Coordinates of C-alpha atoms and ligand atoms in Angstrom, one line a residue:
M39 CA -27.3 -25.2 -62.7
R40 CA -29.7 -28.0 -63.6
G41 CA -29.4 -28.6 -67.3
Y42 CA -30.3 -31.8 -69.1
F43 CA -27.9 -33.8 -67.0
G44 CA -29.3 -32.4 -63.8
R45 CA -32.8 -33.6 -64.8
K46 CA -31.4 -36.9 -65.9
T47 CA -29.8 -37.4 -62.5
A48 CA -33.1 -36.4 -60.8
I49 CA -35.0 -38.9 -63.0
V50 CA -32.6 -41.7 -62.2
A51 CA -32.8 -40.9 -58.5
A52 CA -36.6 -40.8 -58.6
L53 CA -36.8 -44.1 -60.4
L54 CA -34.5 -45.7 -57.8
A55 CA -36.5 -44.3 -55.0
S56 CA -39.7 -45.7 -56.6
T57 CA -38.1 -49.1 -56.5
G58 CA -37.9 -48.8 -52.8
I59 CA -34.1 -48.7 -52.9
A60 CA -33.4 -46.1 -50.3
R61 CA -30.8 -43.6 -51.3
A62 CA -27.7 -44.0 -49.1
E63 CA -27.4 -40.3 -48.5
D64 CA -27.0 -36.9 -50.2
V65 CA -23.6 -35.3 -50.4
E66 CA -23.3 -31.5 -50.5
V67 CA -20.4 -30.7 -52.8
L68 CA -18.7 -27.3 -52.9
H69 CA -16.8 -26.7 -56.1
W70 CA -15.9 -24.1 -58.7
W71 CA -16.7 -26.1 -61.9
T72 CA -19.1 -23.7 -63.5
S73 CA -17.9 -23.3 -67.1
G74 CA -19.6 -25.3 -69.9
G75 CA -16.8 -27.9 -70.1
E76 CA -16.4 -28.1 -66.4
A77 CA -20.2 -28.6 -65.8
S78 CA -20.2 -31.4 -68.4
A79 CA -17.4 -33.2 -66.6
L80 CA -19.1 -32.6 -63.2
N81 CA -22.3 -34.2 -64.5
V82 CA -20.3 -37.4 -65.2
L83 CA -19.6 -37.5 -61.4
K84 CA -23.2 -36.6 -60.5
D85 CA -24.7 -39.3 -62.7
D86 CA -22.1 -41.9 -61.5
L87 CA -23.1 -41.2 -57.9
A88 CA -26.8 -41.3 -58.7
T89 CA -26.3 -44.9 -59.9
K90 CA -25.0 -45.6 -56.4
Q91 CA -28.0 -43.9 -54.8
I92 CA -25.9 -41.0 -53.7
G93 CA -27.8 -37.7 -54.2
W94 CA -25.9 -34.5 -55.1
I95 CA -26.6 -31.2 -53.4
D96 CA -24.8 -28.7 -55.6
M97 CA -22.8 -25.9 -54.0
P98 CA -21.1 -24.2 -57.0
V99 CA -18.9 -21.1 -56.3
A100 CA -17.9 -19.5 -59.6
G101 CA -14.4 -18.1 -60.0
G102 CA -11.6 -19.8 -61.9
G103 CA -8.8 -21.2 -59.8
G104 CA -11.0 -21.6 -56.8
E105 CA -10.1 -18.5 -54.7
A106 CA -13.8 -17.5 -54.2
A107 CA -14.7 -21.2 -53.4
M108 CA -12.0 -21.3 -50.7
T109 CA -13.3 -18.1 -49.2
T110 CA -16.8 -19.5 -49.1
L111 CA -15.5 -22.7 -47.6
R112 CA -13.8 -20.8 -44.8
A113 CA -17.1 -19.0 -43.9
R114 CA -19.1 -22.3 -44.0
V115 CA -16.6 -24.1 -41.7
T116 CA -16.4 -21.0 -39.3
A117 CA -20.2 -21.2 -39.1
G118 CA -20.0 -24.9 -38.2
D119 CA -21.6 -25.9 -41.4
A120 CA -19.0 -27.6 -43.5
P121 CA -20.1 -29.2 -46.8
T122 CA -19.8 -33.0 -47.2
A123 CA -17.1 -32.8 -49.9
V124 CA -15.1 -29.9 -51.3
Q125 CA -13.0 -29.6 -54.6
M126 CA -9.6 -28.6 -53.3
L127 CA -6.0 -28.1 -54.5
G128 CA -2.7 -29.2 -53.1
F129 CA -1.6 -27.1 -50.1
D130 CA -5.1 -26.1 -49.2
I131 CA -5.8 -29.8 -48.5
Q132 CA -2.8 -29.9 -46.2
D133 CA -3.9 -26.7 -44.4
W134 CA -7.4 -28.0 -43.7
A135 CA -6.1 -31.4 -42.6
A136 CA -3.7 -29.7 -40.2
E137 CA -6.8 -28.0 -38.7
G138 CA -8.3 -31.4 -38.1
Q139 CA -11.3 -30.8 -40.3
L140 CA -10.9 -33.7 -42.8
A141 CA -12.3 -37.2 -42.6
N142 CA -9.9 -40.2 -42.6
L143 CA -10.3 -42.2 -45.9
D144 CA -7.8 -44.9 -45.1
A145 CA -10.4 -47.7 -45.0
V146 CA -11.6 -47.1 -48.5
A147 CA -8.1 -46.4 -49.7
A148 CA -6.9 -49.7 -48.4
E149 CA -9.9 -51.6 -49.8
E150 CA -9.3 -50.0 -53.2
G151 CA -5.5 -50.1 -53.3
W152 CA -5.0 -46.4 -53.8
D153 CA -1.4 -46.5 -52.6
A154 CA -0.3 -48.7 -55.5
V155 CA -1.8 -46.6 -58.3
V156 CA -1.7 -42.9 -57.2
P157 CA 1.6 -41.2 -58.1
V158 CA 3.6 -40.1 -55.1
A159 CA 3.5 -36.5 -56.4
L160 CA -0.2 -36.6 -55.7
Q161 CA -0.1 -38.6 -52.5
A162 CA 2.0 -35.8 -51.1
F163 CA -1.2 -33.7 -51.1
S164 CA -3.9 -36.4 -50.7
K165 CA -2.4 -37.6 -47.4
Y166 CA -1.7 -35.9 -44.1
D167 CA 0.3 -37.6 -41.4
G168 CA 0.3 -40.8 -43.5
S169 CA -3.5 -41.0 -43.8
W170 CA -5.6 -40.4 -46.9
V171 CA -7.8 -37.2 -46.5
A172 CA -8.7 -36.5 -50.1
A173 CA -9.5 -38.4 -53.2
P174 CA -7.7 -37.2 -56.4
V175 CA -10.0 -36.9 -59.5
N176 CA -7.4 -35.9 -62.0
V177 CA -4.1 -34.4 -63.0
H178 CA -4.2 -31.1 -64.9
S179 CA -1.2 -29.3 -66.2
T180 CA -0.8 -25.6 -66.9
N181 CA 2.1 -25.1 -69.3
W182 CA -0.1 -25.5 -72.4
V183 CA -0.8 -23.4 -75.4
W184 CA -4.2 -23.8 -77.2
A185 CA -4.1 -22.7 -80.8
N186 CA -6.6 -22.1 -83.5
K187 CA -5.3 -24.2 -86.4
A188 CA -7.2 -22.5 -89.2
M189 CA -5.6 -19.1 -88.2
M190 CA -2.2 -20.6 -88.0
D191 CA -2.6 -22.3 -91.4
E192 CA -4.0 -19.1 -93.0
L193 CA -1.0 -17.1 -91.7
G194 CA 1.5 -19.8 -92.5
I195 CA 2.5 -20.2 -88.9
A196 CA 4.3 -23.4 -87.9
Q197 CA 4.0 -24.7 -84.3
P198 CA 6.6 -22.7 -82.4
T199 CA 9.3 -24.8 -80.7
N200 CA 11.0 -22.1 -78.5
W201 CA 10.2 -18.8 -76.9
D202 CA 11.5 -16.6 -79.7
E203 CA 9.5 -18.6 -82.4
F204 CA 6.4 -18.2 -80.2
V205 CA 6.9 -14.4 -79.9
A206 CA 7.4 -14.2 -83.7
A207 CA 4.2 -16.2 -84.3
M208 CA 2.2 -13.9 -82.0
Q209 CA 3.7 -10.9 -83.8
K210 CA 2.7 -12.3 -87.2
V211 CA -0.9 -12.7 -85.9
K212 CA -0.9 -9.2 -84.4
D213 CA 0.5 -7.7 -87.7
S214 CA -2.4 -9.4 -89.5
G215 CA -4.8 -7.3 -87.4
K216 CA -6.0 -10.3 -85.3
T217 CA -5.7 -10.9 -81.6
A218 CA -2.6 -13.0 -80.9
L219 CA -3.1 -14.0 -77.3
A220 CA -6.6 -14.6 -75.7
H221 CA -6.4 -13.8 -72.0
G222 CA -8.6 -13.1 -69.1
G223 CA -7.1 -10.3 -66.9
Q224 CA -7.5 -12.0 -63.5
P225 CA -4.6 -12.7 -61.1
W226 CA -4.9 -16.4 -61.2
Q227 CA -4.9 -16.4 -65.0
E228 CA -1.7 -14.3 -65.1
A229 CA -0.2 -16.6 -62.6
T230 CA -1.2 -19.6 -64.7
M231 CA 0.8 -18.1 -67.7
F232 CA 3.6 -17.4 -65.3
D233 CA 4.0 -21.1 -64.5
G234 CA 5.0 -21.8 -68.1
V235 CA 7.0 -18.6 -68.5
V236 CA 9.2 -19.4 -65.5
L237 CA 9.8 -22.9 -66.9
S238 CA 10.7 -21.4 -70.3
V239 CA 13.4 -19.2 -68.8
G240 CA 15.1 -21.6 -66.4
G241 CA 13.5 -25.0 -66.5
V242 CA 12.6 -27.1 -63.5
E243 CA 15.8 -26.4 -61.6
F244 CA 15.2 -22.6 -61.5
Y245 CA 11.4 -23.1 -61.0
R246 CA 12.0 -25.4 -57.9
K247 CA 14.7 -23.1 -56.4
A248 CA 12.5 -20.0 -56.8
F249 CA 9.0 -21.3 -56.1
I250 CA 9.3 -24.5 -54.1
D251 CA 12.4 -23.6 -52.1
L252 CA 11.5 -19.8 -52.1
D253 CA 15.2 -19.1 -52.4
P254 CA 15.5 -15.3 -52.3
E255 CA 18.5 -15.3 -54.7
A256 CA 16.5 -17.2 -57.4
L257 CA 13.4 -15.0 -56.7
G258 CA 15.4 -11.9 -57.3
S259 CA 17.7 -13.2 -60.1
D260 CA 18.3 -12.0 -63.6
Q261 CA 16.4 -15.1 -64.7
M262 CA 13.4 -13.9 -62.8
V263 CA 13.8 -10.4 -64.4
E264 CA 13.7 -12.2 -67.8
A265 CA 10.5 -14.0 -66.7
F266 CA 8.8 -10.8 -65.9
N267 CA 10.0 -9.3 -69.2
R268 CA 8.4 -12.2 -71.0
M269 CA 5.2 -11.5 -69.1
A270 CA 5.3 -7.9 -70.4
T271 CA 5.9 -9.3 -73.9
L272 CA 2.7 -11.4 -73.5
R273 CA 0.9 -8.3 -72.3
S274 CA 1.7 -6.7 -75.7
F275 CA -0.2 -9.4 -77.5
V276 CA -3.6 -9.4 -75.7
D277 CA -6.7 -7.5 -76.8
E278 CA -7.8 -4.2 -75.2
N279 CA -10.8 -5.9 -73.5
F280 CA -8.8 -8.6 -71.6
S281 CA -9.2 -7.1 -68.1
G282 CA -11.6 -9.2 -65.9
R283 CA -12.5 -11.7 -68.7
D284 CA -13.3 -15.2 -67.5
W285 CA -10.9 -17.9 -68.7
N286 CA -13.5 -19.8 -70.6
L287 CA -14.4 -16.7 -72.6
A288 CA -10.8 -16.4 -73.6
S289 CA -10.9 -20.0 -74.6
A290 CA -14.0 -19.2 -76.7
M291 CA -12.0 -16.5 -78.6
V292 CA -9.6 -19.2 -79.8
I293 CA -12.4 -21.7 -80.4
N294 CA -14.3 -19.1 -82.6
G295 CA -11.2 -17.9 -84.5
D296 CA -11.1 -14.5 -82.8
A297 CA -7.7 -15.1 -81.4
A298 CA -4.8 -17.4 -82.2
F299 CA -3.5 -18.6 -78.9
Q300 CA -4.3 -19.1 -75.2
I301 CA -1.8 -20.1 -72.5
M302 CA -4.0 -22.0 -70.0
G303 CA -4.3 -25.2 -68.1
D304 CA -5.8 -28.2 -69.9
W305 CA -9.3 -27.5 -68.5
A306 CA -9.4 -25.3 -71.5
K307 CA -9.6 -28.4 -73.7
G308 CA -12.9 -29.2 -72.0
E309 CA -14.3 -26.0 -73.6
F310 CA -12.9 -27.0 -77.0
L311 CA -14.5 -30.5 -76.7
K312 CA -17.8 -29.0 -75.5
A313 CA -17.8 -26.8 -78.6
G314 CA -17.3 -29.9 -80.8
K315 CA -13.8 -29.1 -81.8
V316 CA -11.3 -31.8 -82.7
P317 CA -7.6 -31.8 -81.7
G318 CA -5.3 -31.7 -84.8
T319 CA -8.2 -30.6 -87.0
D320 CA -9.7 -27.5 -85.3
F321 CA -7.1 -26.8 -82.6
L322 CA -3.5 -27.6 -81.6
C323 CA -2.3 -28.3 -78.1
F324 CA 1.4 -27.9 -77.4
R325 CA 3.6 -27.1 -74.4
V326 CA 4.5 -23.5 -73.8
P327 CA 7.5 -23.2 -76.2
G328 CA 10.7 -23.8 -74.3
T329 CA 9.0 -26.0 -71.6
Q330 CA 8.8 -29.2 -73.6
G331 CA 9.6 -32.2 -71.3
D332 CA 8.5 -30.2 -68.2
V333 CA 5.0 -30.5 -66.7
S334 CA 3.6 -28.0 -64.1
F335 CA 0.7 -29.9 -62.6
N336 CA -2.3 -29.5 -60.3
S337 CA -4.7 -32.1 -59.2
D338 CA -8.3 -31.6 -58.3
Q339 CA -9.1 -33.6 -55.2
F340 CA -12.3 -34.0 -53.2
A341 CA -11.6 -33.4 -49.5
M342 CA -14.2 -34.9 -47.2
F343 CA -15.0 -32.8 -44.2
A344 CA -15.4 -34.8 -41.0
Q345 CA -19.1 -35.6 -40.3
T346 CA -20.7 -37.1 -37.2
D347 CA -23.6 -38.7 -38.9
P348 CA -22.7 -42.3 -39.9
A349 CA -24.8 -42.1 -43.0
A350 CA -22.9 -39.0 -44.2
Q351 CA -19.6 -40.8 -43.4
A352 CA -20.8 -43.7 -45.5
A353 CA -21.7 -41.5 -48.4
Q354 CA -18.3 -39.8 -48.2
G355 CA -16.6 -43.2 -48.5
E356 CA -18.8 -44.2 -51.4
M357 CA -18.1 -40.9 -53.1
A358 CA -14.4 -41.3 -52.7
R359 CA -14.6 -44.9 -53.9
A360 CA -16.6 -43.8 -57.0
I361 CA -14.1 -41.0 -57.8
M362 CA -11.2 -43.4 -57.7
S363 CA -12.8 -46.1 -59.8
P364 CA -10.8 -46.7 -63.1
G365 CA -14.0 -46.4 -65.2
F366 CA -15.0 -43.1 -63.7
Q367 CA -11.4 -41.8 -63.9
S368 CA -11.5 -42.4 -67.6
A369 CA -15.0 -41.1 -68.3
F370 CA -14.6 -37.9 -66.2
N371 CA -11.1 -36.9 -67.5
V372 CA -12.0 -37.4 -71.1
V373 CA -14.5 -34.7 -70.7
K374 CA -12.6 -32.5 -68.3
G375 CA -9.4 -32.1 -70.3
S376 CA -7.2 -33.6 -67.6
V377 CA -5.7 -37.0 -67.2
P378 CA -6.5 -39.7 -64.6
A379 CA -5.0 -39.5 -61.1
R380 CA -4.6 -43.3 -61.3
T381 CA -1.6 -44.6 -63.3
D382 CA -3.5 -47.8 -64.3
V383 CA -6.2 -46.2 -66.5
P384 CA -5.8 -47.1 -70.3
N385 CA -5.6 -44.1 -72.6
D386 CA -8.0 -45.6 -75.2
A387 CA -10.8 -43.2 -74.6
F388 CA -8.6 -40.1 -74.8
D389 CA -8.0 -37.9 -77.8
A390 CA -4.6 -37.0 -79.2
C391 CA -4.1 -34.2 -76.6
G392 CA -5.1 -36.4 -73.8
K393 CA -2.8 -39.2 -74.9
Q394 CA 0.0 -36.7 -75.2
A395 CA -0.8 -35.4 -71.7
M396 CA -0.8 -38.9 -70.2
A397 CA 2.5 -39.8 -71.8
E398 CA 4.2 -36.5 -70.9
L399 CA 3.0 -36.8 -67.3
A400 CA 4.5 -40.2 -67.0
E401 CA 7.8 -39.1 -68.6
A402 CA 8.1 -36.0 -66.4
S403 CA 7.3 -38.0 -63.4
A404 CA 10.1 -40.5 -64.3
N405 CA 12.6 -37.8 -65.4
G406 CA 12.2 -35.6 -62.4
T407 CA 10.7 -32.7 -64.5
L408 CA 7.3 -32.7 -62.9
V409 CA 6.7 -29.6 -60.7
G410 CA 3.6 -28.4 -58.8
S411 CA 1.8 -25.4 -60.3
I412 CA 2.5 -22.1 -58.6
A413 CA -0.8 -20.7 -59.7
H414 CA -2.9 -23.6 -58.6
G415 CA -1.7 -24.3 -55.1
H416 CA 0.9 -27.1 -55.7
A417 CA 4.1 -25.1 -55.2
N418 CA 3.5 -23.4 -51.9
K419 CA 0.9 -22.5 -49.3
A420 CA -1.9 -20.1 -50.1
A421 CA -0.4 -17.1 -48.4
V422 CA 2.8 -17.4 -50.6
K423 CA 0.7 -18.2 -53.7
N424 CA -1.4 -15.1 -53.2
A425 CA 1.7 -12.9 -52.7
I426 CA 3.0 -14.2 -56.0
Y427 CA -0.3 -13.5 -57.7
D428 CA -0.1 -9.8 -56.5
V429 CA 3.4 -9.2 -58.0
V430 CA 2.7 -11.1 -61.2
T431 CA -0.5 -9.2 -61.9
A432 CA 1.0 -5.8 -61.0
N433 CA 3.9 -6.4 -63.4
F434 CA 1.5 -7.7 -66.1
N435 CA -0.6 -4.5 -65.8
G436 CA 2.5 -2.3 -66.1
E437 CA 2.5 -1.1 -62.5
Y438 CA 6.3 -1.7 -62.4
D439 CA 9.0 -3.0 -64.6
A440 CA 10.6 -6.4 -64.5
A441 CA 13.6 -5.5 -62.3
T442 CA 11.3 -3.9 -59.7
A443 CA 8.9 -6.9 -60.0
A444 CA 11.7 -9.3 -59.2
Q445 CA 12.7 -7.3 -56.1
N446 CA 9.1 -7.0 -55.0
L447 CA 8.7 -10.7 -55.4
V448 CA 11.6 -11.4 -53.0
N449 CA 10.0 -9.0 -50.4
A450 CA 6.4 -10.3 -50.9
V451 CA 7.4 -13.9 -50.6
E452 CA 9.5 -13.3 -47.5
A453 CA 6.6 -11.4 -45.9
A454 CA 4.1 -14.2 -46.7
Q455 CA 6.0 -17.0 -45.0
Ligands
GAL107 C1 -8.2 -25.0 -61.5 C2 -8.9 -26.4 -61.4 C3 -9.5 -26.8 -62.7 C4 -10.3 -25.7 -63.3 C5 -9.6 -24.4 -63.3 C6 -10.4 -23.2 -63.8 O1 -7.7 -24.7 -60.3 O2 -7.9 -27.4 -61.0 O3 -10.3 -28.0 -62.5 O4 -11.5 -25.5 -62.4 O5 -9.1 -24.1 -62.0 O6 -11.3 -22.8 -62.9

């Protein structure tokens, strides 16, 4: 996609070339940032690299959550044609590093002091065998509700503070004839809602036991049955055309006043900002009721695939350096809806939701209530994540009831390990 920003980048690059400043190198970047808000954020990176004479060869693979992108990546690497840099999540980074495919970024990390400013929760994924193999761009979190403020005001709905109030609020919207919950019926989106639902039932202790430790008792517990019952409750509040809808089109329903709420990661905020909406005025951001104080996070990182060409290696290092610069971390995340991966970036440029997200991340990190998103590759390996996707989606679509779902979850997770 080469909108205005694409041409701007090309003009900058052409001007630089005309001055005789040779471009260090092009980097081919595989990613899945294809929505309006995501593309705007991506252009902050493209333009930043252009100022450093690093050209951008775009390799977008549409599909929220990155499953399609990871499938394409596997094909490229199998064909011996790995991209220079790849947007990647959590355990996928560790898997590729274990295959020996990723470049060592220790030199630039040491020069730039990454160890001192990147939270250990992220370093757990950015490093393999003690070496940096990826540069974290941001920290997203998934246990958010995005709400159309005008609709809430019109219906006299106060911000819900617990699950029962949330259900009552959705029921009031539904009774008014409007869509209560905007949702895109895709497994990764159901799983994204599941992150917050599990936290709302049993907090971080239950969440960790079930989805980090994969404890069969927790996976098959009465609490898990309740989580699947809550997913069925959410199913009763979506519109009839939810199946297959892309996440950003569900966000657009809330933005345009066609639906009251969306449970989605804070990349959704990028869509609200792109549409010119203002937090507190046009929309509200609040944690999934019952999960206040908890944060289920995922960090977008750029993994650099090992290259033999010294110029390509240099470009990778410069790209990693650019990604981790405080100025870029602020400029990018303000647009993306996420918060900086570095802890030393001031929150001045961020809106109310961004400031809240930064404060809550720091608090959760300090209080031990920060957990990795199940849906976005930060709780367990891909095989386990995908097994969970299958059960959550089948339950959401009414293929089996909550008790059966909990039992199927135990079996599916066991088979995936
Ligand atoms: C997440 C990713 C976000 C956004 C979202 C929707 O996995 O971390 O940056 O791309 O998927 O596609």
